[in-house]
mmCIF file of N, CA and C in Angstrom:
data_model
loop_
_atom_site.group_PDB
_atom_site.id
_atom_site.type_symbol
_atom_site.label_atom_id
_atom_site.label_comp_id
_atom_site.label_asym_id
_atom_site.label_seq_id
_atom_site.Cartn_x
_atom_site.Cartn_y
_atom_site.Cartn_z
ATOM 1 N N UNK A 437 114.050 99.668 119.087
ATOM 2 C CA UNK A 437 115.431 99.101 118.618
ATOM 3 C C UNK A 437 116.097 100.423 117.871
ATOM 4 N N UNK A 438 117.364 100.855 118.277
ATOM 5 C CA UNK A 438 118.179 101.677 117.672
ATOM 6 C C UNK A 438 119.283 101.284 116.983
ATOM 7 N N UNK A 439 119.644 101.793 115.517
ATOM 8 C CA UNK A 439 120.546 101.472 115.412
ATOM 9 C C UNK A 439 121.878 102.461 115.399
ATOM 10 N N UNK A 440 123.117 102.509 114.811
ATOM 11 C CA UNK A 440 123.684 103.491 114.910
ATOM 12 C C UNK A 440 123.900 103.810 113.892
ATOM 13 N N UNK A 441 123.848 103.078 112.414
ATOM 14 C CA UNK A 441 123.611 103.604 111.035
ATOM 15 C C UNK A 441 122.308 102.956 110.538
ATOM 16 N N UNK A 442 121.679 103.979 109.454
ATOM 17 C CA UNK A 442 120.663 103.541 108.803
ATOM 18 C C UNK A 442 120.704 101.824 108.663
ATOM 19 N N UNK A 443 119.762 101.274 108.667
ATOM 20 C CA UNK A 443 119.674 100.199 108.908
ATOM 21 C C UNK A 443 119.347 99.255 107.142
ATOM 22 N N UNK A 444 119.577 98.140 106.962
ATOM 23 C CA UNK A 444 119.343 97.671 105.844
ATOM 24 C C UNK A 444 117.538 97.215 105.828
ATOM 25 N N UNK A 445 116.962 97.341 104.686
ATOM 26 C CA UNK A 445 115.354 96.839 104.675
ATOM 27 C C UNK A 445 115.112 95.336 105.203
ATOM 28 N N UNK A 446 116.629 94.367 105.036
ATOM 29 C CA UNK A 446 116.133 92.966 105.510
ATOM 30 C C UNK A 446 116.225 93.302 107.267
ATOM 31 N N UNK A 447 117.031 94.125 107.658
ATOM 32 C CA UNK A 447 117.112 93.931 109.407
ATOM 33 C C UNK A 447 115.661 94.827 110.047
ATOM 34 N N UNK A 448 115.308 95.822 109.224
ATOM 35 C CA UNK A 448 113.802 96.379 109.423
ATOM 36 C C UNK A 448 112.876 95.360 109.270
ATOM 37 N N UNK A 449 112.651 94.532 108.319
ATOM 38 C CA UNK A 449 111.879 93.812 107.887
ATOM 39 C C UNK A 449 111.766 92.875 109.102
ATOM 40 N N UNK A 450 112.873 92.253 109.538
ATOM 41 C CA UNK A 450 113.055 91.330 110.866
ATOM 42 C C UNK A 450 112.568 92.000 111.794
ATOM 43 N N UNK A 451 113.057 93.107 112.535
ATOM 44 C CA UNK A 451 112.087 93.825 113.536
ATOM 45 C C UNK A 451 110.961 93.875 113.472
ATOM 46 N N UNK A 452 110.213 94.389 112.384
ATOM 47 C CA UNK A 452 108.620 94.394 112.096
ATOM 48 C C UNK A 452 107.684 93.182 112.160
ATOM 49 N N UNK A 453 108.777 91.769 111.628
ATOM 50 C CA UNK A 453 107.939 90.575 111.844
ATOM 51 C C UNK A 453 108.096 90.018 113.492
ATOM 52 N N UNK A 454 109.334 90.597 113.877
ATOM 53 C CA UNK A 454 109.695 90.320 115.444
ATOM 54 C C UNK A 454 108.177 90.905 116.129
ATOM 55 N N UNK A 455 108.210 92.454 116.226
ATOM 56 C CA UNK A 455 106.980 93.358 116.297
ATOM 57 C C UNK A 455 105.503 92.609 116.428
ATOM 58 N N UNK A 456 105.396 91.817 115.047
ATOM 59 C CA UNK A 456 104.135 91.880 115.127
ATOM 60 C C UNK A 456 103.731 89.982 115.849
ATOM 61 N N UNK A 457 104.985 89.465 115.426
ATOM 62 C CA UNK A 457 104.758 88.516 116.560
ATOM 63 C C UNK A 457 104.772 88.418 117.950
ATOM 64 N N UNK A 458 105.156 89.338 118.425
ATOM 65 C CA UNK A 458 104.986 89.696 119.871
ATOM 66 C C UNK A 458 103.229 90.332 120.072
ATOM 67 N N UNK A 459 102.886 90.903 119.036
ATOM 68 C CA UNK A 459 101.313 91.678 118.951
ATOM 69 C C UNK A 459 100.405 90.509 118.556
ATOM 70 N N UNK A 460 100.735 89.544 117.957
ATOM 71 C CA UNK A 460 99.848 88.197 118.114
ATOM 72 C C UNK A 460 99.870 87.797 118.861
ATOM 73 N N UNK A 461 101.167 87.293 120.008
ATOM 74 C CA UNK A 461 101.156 86.529 121.508
ATOM 75 C C UNK A 461 100.488 87.598 122.376
ATOM 76 N N UNK A 462 99.753 88.693 121.954
ATOM 77 C CA UNK A 462 99.228 89.641 122.927
ATOM 78 C C UNK A 462 100.350 90.371 124.140
ATOM 79 N N UNK A 463 101.661 90.105 123.513
ATOM 80 C CA UNK A 463 102.732 90.738 124.271
ATOM 81 C C UNK A 463 103.049 92.252 123.761
ATOM 82 N N UNK A 464 101.823 93.281 124.244
ATOM 83 C CA UNK A 464 101.634 94.560 123.593
ATOM 84 C C UNK A 464 103.328 95.002 124.199
ATOM 85 N N UNK A 465 103.523 95.352 125.465
ATOM 86 C CA UNK A 465 104.313 96.375 126.030
ATOM 87 C C UNK A 465 105.539 95.948 125.137
ATOM 88 N N UNK A 466 106.072 94.313 125.001
ATOM 89 C CA UNK A 466 107.238 94.187 124.613
ATOM 90 C C UNK A 466 107.361 94.611 122.870
ATOM 91 N N UNK A 467 106.449 94.413 121.903
ATOM 92 C CA UNK A 467 105.977 94.928 120.835
ATOM 93 C C UNK A 467 106.829 96.551 120.780
ATOM 94 N N UNK A 468 105.816 97.132 121.888
ATOM 95 C CA UNK A 468 106.177 98.591 122.006
ATOM 96 C C UNK A 468 107.378 99.313 121.929
ATOM 97 N N UNK A 469 108.162 97.997 122.857
ATOM 98 C CA UNK A 469 109.648 98.835 122.639
ATOM 99 C C UNK A 469 110.368 98.458 121.504
ATOM 100 N N UNK A 470 110.058 97.719 120.394
ATOM 101 C CA UNK A 470 110.774 97.909 119.294
ATOM 102 C C UNK A 470 110.902 98.849 118.537
ATOM 103 N N UNK A 471 109.838 99.662 118.435
ATOM 104 C CA UNK A 471 109.565 100.328 117.396
ATOM 105 C C UNK A 471 109.080 101.752 118.241
ATOM 106 N N UNK A 472 109.180 102.672 117.262
ATOM 107 C CA UNK A 472 108.581 104.184 118.129
ATOM 108 C C UNK A 472 107.125 104.316 117.710
ATOM 109 N N UNK A 473 106.648 104.020 118.819
ATOM 110 C CA UNK A 473 105.292 103.091 118.552
ATOM 111 C C UNK A 473 103.853 104.345 118.421
ATOM 112 N N UNK A 474 103.037 104.306 117.643
ATOM 113 C CA UNK A 474 102.155 104.653 117.665
ATOM 114 C C UNK A 474 101.008 104.397 118.801
ATOM 115 N N UNK A 475 100.009 105.304 119.082
ATOM 116 C CA UNK A 475 99.007 104.568 120.043
ATOM 117 C C UNK A 475 98.433 102.609 119.785
ATOM 118 N N UNK A 476 98.692 102.482 120.617
ATOM 119 C CA UNK A 476 98.548 100.424 120.076
ATOM 120 C C UNK A 476 97.273 100.440 120.567
ATOM 121 N N UNK A 477 96.200 101.038 120.484
ATOM 122 C CA UNK A 477 94.633 100.914 120.663
ATOM 123 C C UNK A 477 94.132 101.430 119.381
ATOM 124 N N UNK A 478 94.950 102.362 118.862
ATOM 125 C CA UNK A 478 94.532 102.926 117.321
ATOM 126 C C UNK A 478 95.002 101.382 116.538
ATOM 127 N N UNK A 479 96.063 100.892 116.361
ATOM 128 C CA UNK A 479 96.271 99.960 115.840
ATOM 129 C C UNK A 479 95.748 98.440 116.133
ATOM 130 N N UNK A 480 95.419 97.983 117.259
ATOM 131 C CA UNK A 480 94.591 97.066 117.427
ATOM 132 C C UNK A 480 92.965 97.294 116.743
ATOM 133 N N UNK A 481 92.480 98.506 117.100
ATOM 134 C CA UNK A 481 90.961 98.470 116.780
ATOM 135 C C UNK A 481 90.735 98.691 115.189
ATOM 136 N N UNK A 482 91.914 99.079 114.603
ATOM 137 C CA UNK A 482 92.124 99.036 113.128
ATOM 138 C C UNK A 482 92.345 97.553 112.947
ATOM 139 N N UNK A 483 93.335 96.882 113.294
ATOM 140 C CA UNK A 483 93.784 95.779 112.358
ATOM 141 C C UNK A 483 91.906 94.539 112.932
ATOM 142 N N UNK A 484 91.270 94.977 114.159
ATOM 143 C CA UNK A 484 90.094 94.106 114.359
ATOM 144 C C UNK A 484 89.080 94.664 113.303
ATOM 145 N N UNK A 485 88.923 95.801 113.003
ATOM 146 C CA UNK A 485 87.816 96.293 112.294
ATOM 147 C C UNK A 485 88.458 95.498 110.654
ATOM 148 N N UNK A 486 89.472 95.718 110.481
ATOM 149 C CA UNK A 486 89.887 95.363 109.097
ATOM 150 C C UNK A 486 89.995 93.804 109.049
ATOM 151 N N UNK A 487 89.785 92.981 109.760
ATOM 152 C CA UNK A 487 89.893 91.837 110.110
ATOM 153 C C UNK A 487 88.551 91.240 110.885
ATOM 154 N N UNK A 488 88.632 90.597 111.866
ATOM 155 C CA UNK A 488 87.166 89.686 112.505
ATOM 156 C C UNK A 488 85.971 90.610 112.203
ATOM 157 N N UNK A 489 85.923 92.006 112.230
ATOM 158 C CA UNK A 489 84.580 92.786 111.921
ATOM 159 C C UNK A 489 83.789 92.631 110.793
ATOM 160 N N UNK A 490 85.189 92.914 109.717
ATOM 161 C CA UNK A 490 84.800 92.908 108.449
ATOM 162 C C UNK A 490 84.070 91.565 107.737
ATOM 163 N N UNK A 491 84.534 90.334 108.532
ATOM 164 C CA UNK A 491 84.238 89.040 108.251
ATOM 165 C C UNK A 491 82.995 88.729 108.810
ATOM 166 N N UNK A 492 82.840 89.463 109.852
ATOM 167 C CA UNK A 492 81.553 88.857 110.573
ATOM 168 C C UNK A 492 80.284 88.886 109.707
ATOM 169 N N UNK A 493 79.224 88.212 110.162
ATOM 170 C CA UNK A 493 77.818 88.071 109.317
ATOM 171 C C UNK A 493 77.235 89.435 109.350
ATOM 172 N N UNK A 494 77.237 90.209 110.484
ATOM 173 C CA UNK A 494 76.647 91.226 110.894
ATOM 174 C C UNK A 494 75.495 91.117 111.729
ATOM 175 N N UNK A 495 75.549 90.258 112.417
ATOM 176 C CA UNK A 495 74.143 89.814 113.133
ATOM 177 C C UNK A 495 74.087 91.085 114.621
ATOM 178 N N UNK A 496 75.936 91.139 114.637
ATOM 179 C CA UNK A 496 75.596 91.821 115.898
ATOM 180 C C UNK A 496 76.254 93.266 115.892
ATOM 181 N N UNK A 497 75.613 94.058 116.450
ATOM 182 C CA UNK A 497 76.339 95.400 115.951
ATOM 183 C C UNK A 497 77.621 95.891 116.613
ATOM 184 N N UNK A 498 78.584 96.411 115.990
ATOM 185 C CA UNK A 498 79.929 96.628 115.933
ATOM 186 C C UNK A 498 79.942 97.259 117.778
ATOM 187 N N UNK A 499 79.460 98.108 118.089
ATOM 188 C CA UNK A 499 79.218 98.745 119.294
ATOM 189 C C UNK A 499 78.903 98.165 120.273
ATOM 190 N N UNK A 500 78.442 97.348 120.087
ATOM 191 C CA UNK A 500 77.780 96.542 121.469
ATOM 192 C C UNK A 500 78.522 95.891 122.392
ATOM 193 N N UNK A 501 78.371 96.057 123.677
ATOM 194 C CA UNK A 501 79.158 95.159 124.473
ATOM 195 C C UNK A 501 79.908 93.726 124.004
ATOM 196 N N UNK A 502 79.345 93.596 123.592
ATOM 197 C CA UNK A 502 79.768 92.074 123.422
ATOM 198 C C UNK A 502 80.654 92.185 122.426
ATOM 199 N N UNK A 503 80.595 93.104 121.071
ATOM 200 C CA UNK A 503 81.858 92.995 120.188
ATOM 201 C C UNK A 503 82.621 93.921 120.934
ATOM 202 N N UNK A 504 82.436 94.370 122.235
ATOM 203 C CA UNK A 504 83.960 95.261 122.836
ATOM 204 C C UNK A 504 84.859 93.765 123.175
ATOM 205 N N UNK A 505 84.505 92.668 123.622
ATOM 206 C CA UNK A 505 85.151 91.736 124.054
ATOM 207 C C UNK A 505 86.706 91.377 123.633
ATOM 208 N N UNK A 506 86.698 91.895 122.643
ATOM 209 C CA UNK A 506 87.937 91.683 121.504
ATOM 210 C C UNK A 506 88.816 92.338 122.242
ATOM 211 N N UNK A 507 89.132 93.581 122.747
ATOM 212 C CA UNK A 507 89.818 94.407 123.600
ATOM 213 C C UNK A 507 90.474 93.855 124.561
ATOM 214 N N UNK A 508 90.013 92.614 125.670
ATOM 215 C CA UNK A 508 90.573 91.919 126.547
ATOM 216 C C UNK A 508 90.685 90.566 126.259
ATOM 217 N N UNK A 509 90.159 90.029 125.236
ATOM 218 C CA UNK A 509 90.422 88.641 124.588
ATOM 219 C C UNK A 509 91.112 88.994 123.275
ATOM 220 N N UNK A 510 92.437 89.167 123.115
ATOM 221 C CA UNK A 510 93.248 89.351 122.284
ATOM 222 C C UNK A 510 93.621 87.805 121.128
ATOM 223 N N UNK A 511 92.831 86.674 121.223
ATOM 224 C CA UNK A 511 93.424 85.454 120.860
ATOM 225 C C UNK A 511 93.349 85.450 119.363
ATOM 226 N N UNK A 512 92.372 86.480 118.721
ATOM 227 C CA UNK A 512 91.468 86.993 117.289
ATOM 228 C C UNK A 512 93.433 87.152 116.722
ATOM 229 N N UNK A 513 94.153 87.876 117.372
ATOM 230 C CA UNK A 513 95.349 88.238 117.024
ATOM 231 C C UNK A 513 96.363 87.197 116.501
ATOM 232 N N UNK A 514 96.295 86.231 116.966
ATOM 233 C CA UNK A 514 96.623 84.677 116.331
ATOM 234 C C UNK A 514 96.223 84.407 115.056
ATOM 235 N N UNK A 515 95.250 84.806 114.532
ATOM 236 C CA UNK A 515 94.759 84.608 113.328
ATOM 237 C C UNK A 515 95.200 85.490 111.908
ATOM 238 N N UNK A 516 95.978 86.574 112.444
ATOM 239 C CA UNK A 516 96.922 87.494 111.750
ATOM 240 C C UNK A 516 98.062 87.219 111.048
ATOM 241 N N UNK A 517 98.688 87.874 110.152
ATOM 242 C CA UNK A 517 99.621 87.714 109.784
ATOM 243 C C UNK A 517 100.191 88.595 108.855
ATOM 244 N N UNK A 518 101.472 88.526 108.575
ATOM 245 C CA UNK A 518 101.871 89.394 107.554
ATOM 246 C C UNK A 518 101.994 89.095 106.244
ATOM 247 N N UNK A 519 101.828 89.650 105.037
ATOM 248 C CA UNK A 519 102.277 89.308 104.141
ATOM 249 C C UNK A 519 103.170 90.146 103.057
ATOM 250 N N UNK A 520 102.730 90.963 102.357
ATOM 251 C CA UNK A 520 103.900 91.182 101.679
ATOM 252 C C UNK A 520 104.751 92.686 101.990
ATOM 253 N N UNK A 521 105.658 93.180 101.786
ATOM 254 C CA UNK A 521 106.384 94.281 102.287
ATOM 255 C C UNK A 521 106.657 95.023 100.993
ATOM 256 N N UNK A 522 106.264 96.722 100.992
ATOM 257 C CA UNK A 522 105.780 97.536 99.808
ATOM 258 C C UNK A 522 106.966 98.544 100.215
ATOM 259 N N UNK A 523 108.279 99.210 99.798
ATOM 260 C CA UNK A 523 109.108 100.179 99.761
ATOM 261 C C UNK A 523 108.795 101.014 99.074
ATOM 262 N N UNK A 524 108.736 102.455 99.615
ATOM 263 C CA UNK A 524 108.879 103.553 98.471
ATOM 264 C C UNK A 524 110.077 103.407 98.285
ATOM 265 N N UNK A 525 110.178 104.471 97.036
ATOM 266 C CA UNK A 525 111.649 104.860 96.367
ATOM 267 C C UNK A 525 112.317 105.318 97.291
ATOM 268 N N UNK A 526 112.148 105.963 98.468
ATOM 269 C CA UNK A 526 113.154 106.755 99.070
ATOM 270 C C UNK A 526 113.948 105.416 99.744
ATOM 271 N N UNK A 527 113.552 104.473 100.158
ATOM 272 C CA UNK A 527 113.649 103.235 100.995
ATOM 273 C C UNK A 527 113.759 103.467 102.312
ATOM 274 N N UNK A 528 112.924 104.716 102.706
ATOM 275 C CA UNK A 528 112.825 105.188 104.530
ATOM 276 C C UNK A 528 111.287 104.676 104.302
ATOM 277 N N UNK A 529 110.601 104.525 103.714
ATOM 278 C CA UNK A 529 109.118 104.443 103.869
ATOM 279 C C UNK A 529 108.454 103.093 103.553
ATOM 280 N N UNK A 530 107.758 102.459 104.243
ATOM 281 C CA UNK A 530 107.672 101.201 103.388
ATOM 282 C C UNK A 530 105.943 100.817 104.390
ATOM 283 N N UNK A 531 105.239 99.758 104.225
ATOM 284 C CA UNK A 531 103.749 99.110 104.254
ATOM 285 C C UNK A 531 103.809 97.602 103.943
ATOM 286 N N UNK A 532 103.019 97.191 104.908
ATOM 287 C CA UNK A 532 103.319 95.812 104.729
ATOM 288 C C UNK A 532 101.580 95.350 105.056
ATOM 289 N N UNK A 533 101.083 94.243 104.091
ATOM 290 C CA UNK A 533 99.721 93.785 104.136
ATOM 291 C C UNK A 533 99.619 92.688 105.002
ATOM 292 N N UNK A 534 98.559 92.820 105.741
ATOM 293 C CA UNK A 534 98.186 92.021 106.472
ATOM 294 C C UNK A 534 96.971 90.878 106.162
ATOM 295 N N UNK A 535 96.993 89.688 106.832
ATOM 296 C CA UNK A 535 96.152 88.601 106.451
ATOM 297 C C UNK A 535 95.059 88.299 107.859
ATOM 298 N N UNK A 536 93.759 88.072 107.139
ATOM 299 C CA UNK A 536 93.332 87.283 108.298
ATOM 300 C C UNK A 536 92.710 85.957 107.671
ATOM 301 N N UNK A 537 93.087 84.729 108.020
ATOM 302 C CA UNK A 537 92.732 83.478 107.809
ATOM 303 C C UNK A 537 93.339 83.029 106.491
ATOM 304 N N UNK A 538 94.455 83.830 106.100
ATOM 305 C CA UNK A 538 95.128 83.495 104.821
ATOM 306 C C UNK A 538 94.474 84.556 103.862
ATOM 307 N N UNK A 539 93.704 85.666 104.289
ATOM 308 C CA UNK A 539 93.085 86.392 102.761
ATOM 309 C C UNK A 539 93.649 87.994 103.232
ATOM 310 N N UNK A 540 94.258 88.781 102.208
ATOM 311 C CA UNK A 540 94.897 90.151 102.536
ATOM 312 C C UNK A 540 93.203 90.765 103.341
ATOM 313 N N UNK A 541 93.633 91.605 104.271
ATOM 314 C CA UNK A 541 92.150 92.621 104.708
ATOM 315 C C UNK A 541 92.470 94.163 104.036
ATOM 316 N N UNK A 542 91.647 94.871 104.412
ATOM 317 C CA UNK A 542 91.871 96.269 104.048
ATOM 318 C C UNK A 542 92.601 96.805 104.527
ATOM 319 N N UNK A 543 93.043 96.466 106.090
ATOM 320 C CA UNK A 543 94.005 97.253 106.179
ATOM 321 C C UNK A 543 95.581 96.778 106.309
ATOM 322 N N UNK A 544 96.865 98.182 105.939
ATOM 323 C CA UNK A 544 97.767 97.477 106.255
ATOM 324 C C UNK A 544 98.587 98.462 107.308
ATOM 325 N N UNK A 545 99.715 98.301 107.289
ATOM 326 C CA UNK A 545 100.392 98.697 108.544
ATOM 327 C C UNK A 545 101.411 99.453 107.800
ATOM 328 N N UNK A 546 101.579 100.939 108.088
ATOM 329 C CA UNK A 546 102.920 101.677 107.526
ATOM 330 C C UNK A 546 103.842 102.163 108.533
ATOM 331 N N UNK A 547 105.315 101.889 107.997
ATOM 332 C CA UNK A 547 106.109 102.352 109.078
ATOM 333 C C UNK A 547 107.181 103.127 108.137
ATOM 334 N N UNK A 548 108.199 103.673 108.769
ATOM 335 C CA UNK A 548 109.254 104.479 108.286
ATOM 336 C C UNK A 548 110.601 104.353 109.187
ATOM 337 N N UNK A 549 111.435 104.556 108.431
ATOM 338 C CA UNK A 549 112.891 104.359 109.194
ATOM 339 C C UNK A 549 113.187 105.848 109.409
ATOM 340 N N UNK A 550 113.466 106.509 110.428
ATOM 341 C CA UNK A 550 113.641 107.987 110.090
ATOM 342 C C UNK A 550 115.248 107.993 111.607
ATOM 343 N N UNK A 551 115.901 109.180 111.361
ATOM 344 C CA UNK A 551 117.219 109.388 112.119
ATOM 345 C C UNK A 551 116.412 110.513 113.563
ATOM 346 N N UNK A 552 116.728 109.318 114.582
ATOM 347 C CA UNK A 552 116.911 110.644 116.053
ATOM 348 C C UNK A 552 118.453 110.319 116.545
ATOM 349 N N UNK A 553 118.474 111.521 117.624
ATOM 350 C CA UNK A 553 119.308 111.751 118.042
ATOM 351 C C UNK A 553 120.670 110.544 118.372
ATOM 352 N N UNK A 554 119.923 109.430 118.724
ATOM 353 C CA UNK A 554 120.709 108.174 119.099
ATOM 354 C C UNK A 554 121.117 107.348 117.950
ATOM 355 N N UNK A 555 120.613 107.531 116.728
ATOM 356 C CA UNK A 555 120.719 106.906 115.646
ATOM 357 C C UNK A 555 119.276 106.798 114.627
ATOM 358 N N UNK A 556 119.247 105.357 114.388
ATOM 359 C CA UNK A 556 118.143 105.425 113.388
ATOM 360 C C UNK A 556 116.763 104.071 113.965
ATOM 361 N N UNK A 557 115.644 104.445 113.884
ATOM 362 C CA UNK A 557 114.379 103.946 114.671
ATOM 363 C C UNK A 557 113.570 103.553 113.466
ATOM 364 N N UNK A 558 112.668 102.406 113.921
ATOM 365 C CA UNK A 558 111.040 102.150 112.582
ATOM 366 C C UNK A 558 110.150 102.915 113.675
ATOM 367 N N UNK A 559 109.651 103.972 113.067
ATOM 368 C CA UNK A 559 108.325 104.800 113.676
ATOM 369 C C UNK A 559 106.982 103.903 113.163
ATOM 370 N N UNK A 560 105.969 104.074 113.605
ATOM 371 C CA UNK A 560 105.086 103.341 113.217
ATOM 372 C C UNK A 560 104.068 102.867 114.165
ATOM 373 N N UNK A 561 103.269 101.951 113.863
ATOM 374 C CA UNK A 561 102.482 101.778 112.703
ATOM 375 C C UNK A 561 101.515 102.865 112.340
ATOM 376 N N UNK A 562 101.583 103.019 111.111
ATOM 377 C CA UNK A 562 100.329 103.813 110.431
ATOM 378 C C UNK A 562 99.429 103.090 110.042
ATOM 379 N N UNK A 563 97.860 103.310 110.122
ATOM 380 C CA UNK A 563 97.051 102.226 109.184
ATOM 381 C C UNK A 563 96.576 102.994 108.188
ATOM 382 N N UNK A 564 96.761 102.068 107.172
ATOM 383 C CA UNK A 564 96.367 102.563 105.458
ATOM 384 C C UNK A 564 95.145 101.795 105.329
ATOM 385 N N UNK A 565 94.347 102.607 104.755
ATOM 386 C CA UNK A 565 92.702 101.636 104.033
ATOM 387 C C UNK A 565 92.743 101.848 102.659
#
């Protein structure tokens, strides 16, 4: 998504909500088209680690083959949701809290609005712990 002028916060938040909705639906390539994207594998790994894996009872080692099934079966993303957006003082950087089963998790996603040759884009997400 590219804007010709610096977008309003509400417009940016709407795009991030759409991006997250596409992630939750497992429509990763479409989500990546909305923002100037960091590697999606890193984002998904962080979301998994901060949500499902951290709430597990610990019976299964996190590196076992069964634990890696989440990479193919993305249904767990449906239990994540966006919480509050927190904007920095400059108005170009923000992070959004993530919930898993209605509880805020340890990882948040950070984004920033940046100028490029063709206008303005949302870059990210970075992961904050």
